[in-house]
Coordinates of C-alpha atoms and ligand atoms in Angstrom, one line a residue:
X179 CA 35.1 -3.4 -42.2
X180 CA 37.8 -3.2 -44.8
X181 CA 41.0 -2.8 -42.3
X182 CA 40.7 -6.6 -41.3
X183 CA 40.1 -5.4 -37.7
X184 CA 37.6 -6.6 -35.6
X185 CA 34.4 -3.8 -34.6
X186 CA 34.0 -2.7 -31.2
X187 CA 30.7 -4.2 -30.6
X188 CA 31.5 -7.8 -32.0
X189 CA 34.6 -7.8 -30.0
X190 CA 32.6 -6.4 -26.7
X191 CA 30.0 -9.0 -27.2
X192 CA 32.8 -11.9 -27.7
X193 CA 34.4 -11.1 -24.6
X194 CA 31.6 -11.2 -22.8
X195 CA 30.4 -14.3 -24.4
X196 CA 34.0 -15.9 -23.3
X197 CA 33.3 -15.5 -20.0
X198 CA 32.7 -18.3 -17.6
X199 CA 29.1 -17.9 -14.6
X200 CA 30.3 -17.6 -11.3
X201 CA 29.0 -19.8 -8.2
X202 CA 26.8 -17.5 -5.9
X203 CA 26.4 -17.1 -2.2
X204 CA 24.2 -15.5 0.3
X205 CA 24.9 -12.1 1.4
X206 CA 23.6 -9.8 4.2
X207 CA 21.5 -6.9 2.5
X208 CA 24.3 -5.1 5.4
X209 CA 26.8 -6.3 2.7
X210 CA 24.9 -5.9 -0.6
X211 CA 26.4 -2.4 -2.0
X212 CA 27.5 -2.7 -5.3
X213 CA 26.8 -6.0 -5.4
X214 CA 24.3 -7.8 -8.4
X215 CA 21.2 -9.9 -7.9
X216 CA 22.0 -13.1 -9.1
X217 CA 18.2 -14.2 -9.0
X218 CA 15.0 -12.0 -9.1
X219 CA 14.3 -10.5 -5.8
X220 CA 10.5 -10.8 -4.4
X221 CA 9.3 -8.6 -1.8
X222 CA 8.8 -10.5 1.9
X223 CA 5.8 -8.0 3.0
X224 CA 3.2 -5.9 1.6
X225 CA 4.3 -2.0 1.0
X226 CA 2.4 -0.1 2.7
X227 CA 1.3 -2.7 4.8
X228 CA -2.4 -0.5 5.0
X229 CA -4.0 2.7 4.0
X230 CA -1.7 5.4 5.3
X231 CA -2.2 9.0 5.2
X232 CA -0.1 11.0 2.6
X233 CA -0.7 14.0 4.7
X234 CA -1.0 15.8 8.3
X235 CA -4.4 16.6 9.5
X236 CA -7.5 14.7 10.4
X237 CA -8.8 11.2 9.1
X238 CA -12.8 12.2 8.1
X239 CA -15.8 10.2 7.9
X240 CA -18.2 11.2 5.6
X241 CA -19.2 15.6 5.2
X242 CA -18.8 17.2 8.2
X243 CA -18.4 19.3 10.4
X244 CA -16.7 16.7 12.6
X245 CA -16.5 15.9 16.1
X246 CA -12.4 14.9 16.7
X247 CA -12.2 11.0 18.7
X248 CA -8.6 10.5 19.0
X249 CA -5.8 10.5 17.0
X250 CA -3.9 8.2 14.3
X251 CA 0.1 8.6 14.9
X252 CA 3.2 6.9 13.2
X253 CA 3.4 3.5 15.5
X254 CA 0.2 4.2 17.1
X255 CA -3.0 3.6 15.5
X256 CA -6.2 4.9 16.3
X257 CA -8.0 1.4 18.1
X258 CA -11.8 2.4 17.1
X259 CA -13.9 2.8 14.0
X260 CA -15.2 6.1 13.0
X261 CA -18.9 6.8 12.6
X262 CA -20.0 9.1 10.4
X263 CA -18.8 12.8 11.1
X264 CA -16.1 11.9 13.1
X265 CA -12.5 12.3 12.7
X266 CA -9.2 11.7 14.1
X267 CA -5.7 13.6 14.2
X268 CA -3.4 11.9 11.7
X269 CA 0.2 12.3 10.4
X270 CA 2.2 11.4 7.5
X271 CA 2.4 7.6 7.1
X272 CA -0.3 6.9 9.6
X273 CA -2.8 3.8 9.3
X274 CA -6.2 5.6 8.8
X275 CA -8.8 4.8 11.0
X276 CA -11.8 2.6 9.9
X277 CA -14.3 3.9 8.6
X278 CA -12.3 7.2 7.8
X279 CA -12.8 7.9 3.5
X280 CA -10.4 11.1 3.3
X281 CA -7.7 13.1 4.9
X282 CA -8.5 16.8 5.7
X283 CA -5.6 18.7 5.5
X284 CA -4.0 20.8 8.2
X285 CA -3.9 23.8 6.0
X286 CA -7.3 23.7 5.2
X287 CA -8.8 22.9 8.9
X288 CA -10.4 24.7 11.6
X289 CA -10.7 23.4 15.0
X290 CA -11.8 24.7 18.0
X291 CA -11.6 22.3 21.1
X292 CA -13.0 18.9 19.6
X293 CA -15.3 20.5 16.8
X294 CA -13.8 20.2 13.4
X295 CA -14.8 21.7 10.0
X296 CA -13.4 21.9 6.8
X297 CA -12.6 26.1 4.6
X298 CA -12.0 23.7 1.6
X299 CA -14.3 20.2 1.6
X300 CA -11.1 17.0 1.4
X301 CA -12.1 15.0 -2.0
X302 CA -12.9 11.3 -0.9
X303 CA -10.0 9.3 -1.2
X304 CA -7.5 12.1 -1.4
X305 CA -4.3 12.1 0.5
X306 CA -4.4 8.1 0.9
X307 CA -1.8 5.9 0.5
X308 CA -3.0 2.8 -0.4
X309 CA -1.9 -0.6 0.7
X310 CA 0.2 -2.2 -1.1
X311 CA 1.0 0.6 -4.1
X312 CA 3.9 0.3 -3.9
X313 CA 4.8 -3.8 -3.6
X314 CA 2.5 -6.7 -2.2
X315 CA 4.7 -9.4 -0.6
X316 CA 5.7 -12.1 -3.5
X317 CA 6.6 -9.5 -6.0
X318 CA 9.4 -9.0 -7.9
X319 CA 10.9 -6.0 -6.7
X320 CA 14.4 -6.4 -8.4
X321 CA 15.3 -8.6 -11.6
X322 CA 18.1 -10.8 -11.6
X323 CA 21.2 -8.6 -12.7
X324 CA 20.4 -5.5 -11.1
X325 CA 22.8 -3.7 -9.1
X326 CA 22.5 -2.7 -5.6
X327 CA 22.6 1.0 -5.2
X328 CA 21.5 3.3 -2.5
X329 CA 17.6 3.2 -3.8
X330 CA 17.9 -0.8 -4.6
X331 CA 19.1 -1.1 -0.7
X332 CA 16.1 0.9 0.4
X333 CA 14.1 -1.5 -1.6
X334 CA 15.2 -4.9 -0.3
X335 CA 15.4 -3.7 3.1
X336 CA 11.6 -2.0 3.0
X337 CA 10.6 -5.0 1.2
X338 CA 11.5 -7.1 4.3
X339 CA 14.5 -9.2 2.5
X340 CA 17.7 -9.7 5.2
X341 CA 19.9 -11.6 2.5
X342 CA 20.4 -11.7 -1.4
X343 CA 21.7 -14.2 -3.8
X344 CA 25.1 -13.1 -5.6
X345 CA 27.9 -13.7 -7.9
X346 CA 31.6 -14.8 -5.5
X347 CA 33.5 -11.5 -5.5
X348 CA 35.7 -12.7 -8.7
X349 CA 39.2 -12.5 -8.5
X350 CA 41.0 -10.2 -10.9
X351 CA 44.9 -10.5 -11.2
X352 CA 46.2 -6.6 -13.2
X353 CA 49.3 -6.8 -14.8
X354 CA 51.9 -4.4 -16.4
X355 CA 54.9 -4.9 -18.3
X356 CA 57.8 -2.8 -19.7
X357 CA 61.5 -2.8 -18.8
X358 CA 61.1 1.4 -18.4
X359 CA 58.4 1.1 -16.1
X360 CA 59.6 1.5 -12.3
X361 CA 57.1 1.9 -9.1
X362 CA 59.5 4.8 -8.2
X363 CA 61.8 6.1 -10.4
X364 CA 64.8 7.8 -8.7
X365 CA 66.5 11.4 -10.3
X366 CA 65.8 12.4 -13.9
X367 CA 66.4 9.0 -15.7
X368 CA 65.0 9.4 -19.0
X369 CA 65.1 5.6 -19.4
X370 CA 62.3 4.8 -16.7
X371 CA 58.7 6.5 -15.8
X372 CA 56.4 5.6 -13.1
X373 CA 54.4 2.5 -14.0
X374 CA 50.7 4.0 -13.6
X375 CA 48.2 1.8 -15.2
X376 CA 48.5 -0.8 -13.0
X377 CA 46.8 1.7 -10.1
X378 CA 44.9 3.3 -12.9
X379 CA 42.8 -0.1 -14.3
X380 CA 42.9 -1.2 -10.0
X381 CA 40.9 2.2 -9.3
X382 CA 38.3 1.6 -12.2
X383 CA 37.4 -1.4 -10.8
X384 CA 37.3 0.0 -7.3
X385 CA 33.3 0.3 -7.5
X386 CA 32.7 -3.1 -8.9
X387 CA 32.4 -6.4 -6.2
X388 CA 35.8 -8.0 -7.1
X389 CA 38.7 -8.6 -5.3
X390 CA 41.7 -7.0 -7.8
X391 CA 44.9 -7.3 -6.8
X392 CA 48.2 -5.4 -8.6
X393 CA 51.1 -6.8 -9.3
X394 CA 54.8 -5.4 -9.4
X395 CA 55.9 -4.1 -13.3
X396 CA 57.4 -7.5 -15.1
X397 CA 60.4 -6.3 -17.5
X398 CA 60.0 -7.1 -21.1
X399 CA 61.3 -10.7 -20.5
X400 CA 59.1 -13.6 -22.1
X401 CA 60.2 -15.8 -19.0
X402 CA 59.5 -13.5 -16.4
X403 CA 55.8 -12.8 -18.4
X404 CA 54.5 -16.5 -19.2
X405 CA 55.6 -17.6 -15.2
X406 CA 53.9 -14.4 -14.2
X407 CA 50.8 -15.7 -16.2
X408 CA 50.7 -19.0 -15.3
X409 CA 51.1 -18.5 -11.6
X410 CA 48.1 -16.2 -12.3
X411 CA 45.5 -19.9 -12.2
X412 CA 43.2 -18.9 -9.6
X413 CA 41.9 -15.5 -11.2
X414 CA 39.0 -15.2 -13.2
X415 CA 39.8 -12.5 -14.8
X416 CA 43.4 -11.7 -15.9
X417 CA 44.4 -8.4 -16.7
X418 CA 47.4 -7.3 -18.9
X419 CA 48.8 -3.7 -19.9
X420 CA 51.5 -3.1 -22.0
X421 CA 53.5 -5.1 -25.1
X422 CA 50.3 -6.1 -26.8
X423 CA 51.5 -4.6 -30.0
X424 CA 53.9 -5.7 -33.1
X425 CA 57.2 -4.8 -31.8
X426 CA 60.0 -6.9 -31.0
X427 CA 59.6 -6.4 -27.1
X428 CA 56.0 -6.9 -27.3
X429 CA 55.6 -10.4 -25.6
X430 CA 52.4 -11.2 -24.4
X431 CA 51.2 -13.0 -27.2
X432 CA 53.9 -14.9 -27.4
X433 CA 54.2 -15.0 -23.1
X434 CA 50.3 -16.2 -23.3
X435 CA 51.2 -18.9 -26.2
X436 CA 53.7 -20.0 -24.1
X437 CA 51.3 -21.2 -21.2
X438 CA 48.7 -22.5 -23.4
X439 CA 46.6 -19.7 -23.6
X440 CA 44.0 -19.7 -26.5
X441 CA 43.9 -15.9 -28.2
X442 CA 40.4 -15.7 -29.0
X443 CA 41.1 -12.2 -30.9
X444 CA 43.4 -9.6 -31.3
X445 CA 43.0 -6.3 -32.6
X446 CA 39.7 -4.0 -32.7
X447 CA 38.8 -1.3 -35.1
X448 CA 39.1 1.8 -32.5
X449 CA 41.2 4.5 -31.6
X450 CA 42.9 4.7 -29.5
X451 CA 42.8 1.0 -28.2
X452 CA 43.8 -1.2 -31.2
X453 CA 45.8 -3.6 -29.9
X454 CA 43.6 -4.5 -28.0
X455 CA 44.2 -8.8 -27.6
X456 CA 41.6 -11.3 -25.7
X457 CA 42.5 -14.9 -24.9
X458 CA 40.8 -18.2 -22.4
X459 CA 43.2 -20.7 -20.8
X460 CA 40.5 -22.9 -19.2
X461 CA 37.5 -20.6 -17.7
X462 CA 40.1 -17.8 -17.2
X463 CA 39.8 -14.9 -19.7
X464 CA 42.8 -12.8 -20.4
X465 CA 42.6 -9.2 -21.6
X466 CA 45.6 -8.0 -22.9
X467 CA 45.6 -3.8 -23.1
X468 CA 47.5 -1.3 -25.3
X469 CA 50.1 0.0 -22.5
X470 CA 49.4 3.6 -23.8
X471 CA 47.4 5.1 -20.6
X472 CA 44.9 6.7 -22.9
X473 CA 45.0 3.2 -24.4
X474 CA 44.5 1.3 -21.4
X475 CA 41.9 3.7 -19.8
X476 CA 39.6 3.5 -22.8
X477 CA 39.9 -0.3 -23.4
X478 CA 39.9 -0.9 -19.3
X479 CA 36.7 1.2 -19.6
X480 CA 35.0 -0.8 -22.5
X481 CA 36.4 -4.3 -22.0
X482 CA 37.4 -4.8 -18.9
X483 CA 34.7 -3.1 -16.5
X484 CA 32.1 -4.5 -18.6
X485 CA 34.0 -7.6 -18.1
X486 CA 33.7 -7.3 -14.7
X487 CA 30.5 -6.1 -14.4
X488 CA 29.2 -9.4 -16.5
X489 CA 31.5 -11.3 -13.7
X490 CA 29.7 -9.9 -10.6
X491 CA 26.3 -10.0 -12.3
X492 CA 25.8 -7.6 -14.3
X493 CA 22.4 -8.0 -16.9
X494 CA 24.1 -4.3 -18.1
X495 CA 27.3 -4.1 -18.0
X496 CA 28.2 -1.9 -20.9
X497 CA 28.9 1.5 -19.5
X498 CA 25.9 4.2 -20.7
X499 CA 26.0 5.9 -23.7
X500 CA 24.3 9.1 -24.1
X501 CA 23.2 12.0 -26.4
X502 CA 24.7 15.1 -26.6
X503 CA 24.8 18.2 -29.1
X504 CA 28.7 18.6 -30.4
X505 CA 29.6 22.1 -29.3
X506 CA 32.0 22.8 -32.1
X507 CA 32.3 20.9 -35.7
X508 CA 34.3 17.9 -35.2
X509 CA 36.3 16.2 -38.3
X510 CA 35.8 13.0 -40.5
X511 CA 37.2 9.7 -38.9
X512 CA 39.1 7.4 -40.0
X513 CA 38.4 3.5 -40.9
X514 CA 38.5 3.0 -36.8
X515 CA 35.9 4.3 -34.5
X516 CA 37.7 6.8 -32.3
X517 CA 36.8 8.0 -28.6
X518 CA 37.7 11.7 -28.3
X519 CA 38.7 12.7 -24.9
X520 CA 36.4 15.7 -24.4
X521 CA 34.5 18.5 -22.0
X522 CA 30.7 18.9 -21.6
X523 CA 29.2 21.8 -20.2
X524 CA 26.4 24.0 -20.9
X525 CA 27.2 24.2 -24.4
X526 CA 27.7 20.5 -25.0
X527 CA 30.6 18.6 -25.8
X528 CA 34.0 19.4 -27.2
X529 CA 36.7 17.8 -27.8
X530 CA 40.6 18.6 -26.3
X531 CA 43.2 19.6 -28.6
X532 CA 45.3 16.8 -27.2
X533 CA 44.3 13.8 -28.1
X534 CA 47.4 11.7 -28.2
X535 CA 47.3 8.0 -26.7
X536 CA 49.8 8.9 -24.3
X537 CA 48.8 12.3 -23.1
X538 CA 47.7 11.4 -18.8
X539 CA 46.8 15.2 -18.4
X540 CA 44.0 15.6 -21.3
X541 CA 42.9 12.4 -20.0
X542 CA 42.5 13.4 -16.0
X543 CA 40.6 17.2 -17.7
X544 CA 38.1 15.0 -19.9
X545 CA 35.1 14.1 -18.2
X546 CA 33.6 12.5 -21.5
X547 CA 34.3 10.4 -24.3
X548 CA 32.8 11.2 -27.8
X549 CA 32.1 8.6 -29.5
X550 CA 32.8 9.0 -33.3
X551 CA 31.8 5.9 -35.7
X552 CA 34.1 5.1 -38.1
X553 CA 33.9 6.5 -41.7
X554 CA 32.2 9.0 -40.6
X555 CA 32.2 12.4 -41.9
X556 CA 32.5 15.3 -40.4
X557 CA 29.7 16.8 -38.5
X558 CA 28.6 20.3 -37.8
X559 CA 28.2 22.0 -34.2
X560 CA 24.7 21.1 -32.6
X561 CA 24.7 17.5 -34.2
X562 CA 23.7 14.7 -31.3
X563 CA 27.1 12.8 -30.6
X564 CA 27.1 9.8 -28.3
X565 CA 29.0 10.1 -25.2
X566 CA 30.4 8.6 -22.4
X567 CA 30.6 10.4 -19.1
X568 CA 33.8 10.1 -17.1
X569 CA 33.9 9.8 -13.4
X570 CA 37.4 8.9 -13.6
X571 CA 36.9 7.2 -10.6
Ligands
LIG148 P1 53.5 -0.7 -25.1 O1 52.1 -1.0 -25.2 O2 54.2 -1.7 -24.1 O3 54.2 -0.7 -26.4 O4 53.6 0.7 -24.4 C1 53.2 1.8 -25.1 C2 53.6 3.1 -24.3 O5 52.9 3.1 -23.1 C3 55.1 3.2 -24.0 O6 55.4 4.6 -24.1 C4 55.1 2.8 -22.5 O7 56.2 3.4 -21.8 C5 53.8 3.3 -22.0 N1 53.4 2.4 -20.9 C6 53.2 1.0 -21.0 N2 52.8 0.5 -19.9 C7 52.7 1.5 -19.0 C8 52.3 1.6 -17.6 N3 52.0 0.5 -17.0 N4 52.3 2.8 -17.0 C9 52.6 3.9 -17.7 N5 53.0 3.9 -19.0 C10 53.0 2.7 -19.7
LIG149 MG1 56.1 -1.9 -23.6

């Protein structure tokens, strides 16, 4: 790499490497949103438990015209067995009748008291669901590592599965230092500002299944940091912004030293982010962020959720990457990979003119980040850029 710095993806791929499997417990699937599999999933029943009909209209046995029997609803089978050249009424999702080979349509029926024929013939077989396409009981309907969304939900639940295995909610302790940083700063002081990334990195990890909680701003004081640390134990996960750099008031290292902390890097090759510093005491990993916001967002986005993520259960927890044509030339970078705080729209994406570390507005009006590898050249408009899209929580 030539700037002694460590790349993104090595340092990514250590962190998660550093960190320790959690024990798992039973959950209601009532409880499961958000949550990971920690062990494949396999389906309790058989999906759809027979032949359904796709469609309303009749359940037909064999050419026709047919003479109607009964009916097949939702809940309510039809009890008999069709001969040939009878039918039944049927709706969507009801269990067709035996004997019954295809589902005449509505739209393409004629009835007239019990007689039934067809203006266009049904195609044996068409319009039925067949049992099981979907899942058979004993299959695998989720991988370990998946995560529980609405559509997983639906899954477990039609799939007959009341409880899951998961990761324990980890704990996650979130951290800020600097003597400037008040919760509420009173008047115009120009010697304090509203500590913000504590909330910030606390609301990106709002969607995940840990239990985060935010401590008060510790002052630039390597006492108050290290006993701040250390009384830290039970998290799995600590999390640190601020004095992670080279100046003299920049005491984590130091802090973490103190209470026997291992660093296990410092430093990455990306902009903004640098500083970024990783260290174990134990099975706890501590992530120390650049206090920048900008900083902190970007590396709270690219270390720490995935951090999380891998925590609860994650098998991805890298947040997703994807194409998308540059909407305007964008410039040679430098020997780090930078993330340009950007818009998409129709046109693609493009980045702000601010792009300072420090700059909270340009962050809250991106809703990407371009991804630009370093040494790079420049690129012309319509060249495919990764990006990452920002929710911003
Ligand atoms: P540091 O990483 O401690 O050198 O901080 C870099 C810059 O980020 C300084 O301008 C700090 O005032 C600012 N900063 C650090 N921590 C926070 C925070 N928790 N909230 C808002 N700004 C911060
Ligand atoms: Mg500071």
């Amino acid at each position: 790499m030539g700037s002694g710095l460590l790349d993104l993806g090595t340092a990514q791929h250590g962190l998660l490497h550093l960190l320790p499997a959690m024990p798992v417990e039973p959950v209601s699937v009532d409880d499961a949103l958000g949550r990971y599999c920690a062990e494949p999933v396999m389906a309790q029943r058989t999906q759809p438990p027979a032949d359904l009909s796709a469609m309303d209209g009749f359940a037909v046995a064999g050419d026709g015209p047919w003479t109607i029997v009964g009916e097949s609803r939702c809940g309510a089978p039809f009890a008999g067995e069709l001969a040939p050249n009878e039918a039944t009424f049927v709706s969507t999702g009801a269990v067709m009748p035996g004997g019954a080979d295809a589902v005449l349509i509505k739209e393409n029926a004629e009835v007239e008291g019990r007689n039934l024929s067809a203006t266009t013939p049904p195609a044996s077989g068409r319009h039925i669901r067949r049992e099981g396409f979907d899942f058979r009981s004993g299959d695998e309907i989720l991988p370990a590592g998946a995560r529980i969304g609405a559509a997983e939900l639906a899954l477990l639940l039609g799939g007959g599965c009341r409880t899951m295995v998961t990761a324990r909610k980890p704990q996650l302790a979130i951290f800020e230092t600097g003597d400037e940083l008040l919760i509420d700063p009173k008047g115009d002081a120009t010697s304090a500002i509203p500590a913000s990334n504590g909330a910030m990195l606390a609301a990106m990890c709002a969607g995940e299944p840990c239990i985060a909680r935010r401590h008060a701003p510790l002052p630039d004081r390597l006492d108050d940091i290290a006993s701040a640390l250390q009384a830290a134990n039970e998290a799995d996960l600590v999390v640190i912004s601020g004095g992670a750099s080279v100046g003299d008031h920049d005491l984590v290292r130091p802090a973490l030293e103190r209470i026997g902390a291992k660093i296990a890097f410092w430093k990455v090759a990306m902009k903004p982010g640098k500083p970024l510093m990783v260290a174990t005491r134990g099975s706890q990993v501590i992530l120390g962020l650049p206090g920048n916001p900008v900083s902190s967002f970007v590396t709270g986005m690219l270390f720490m959720l995935p951090a999380v993520r891998r925590l609860c259960g994650s098998a991805n927890p890298m947040p997703v990457k994807l194409p998308v044509f540059a909407a305007e030339d964008l410039p040679p970078v430098g020997t780090r990979m930078e993330f340009l705080r950007g818009t998409i729209d129709a046109d693609g994406g493009r980045p702000l003119l601010q792009q300072d570390s420090s700059g909270l507005g340009a962050l809250a009006q991106a809703n990407c980040l371009i991804e630009r590898p370093a040494g790079c050249a420049g690129v012309k408009a319509g060249t495919v850029v990764p990006v990452y899209l920002l929710g911003n929580g």
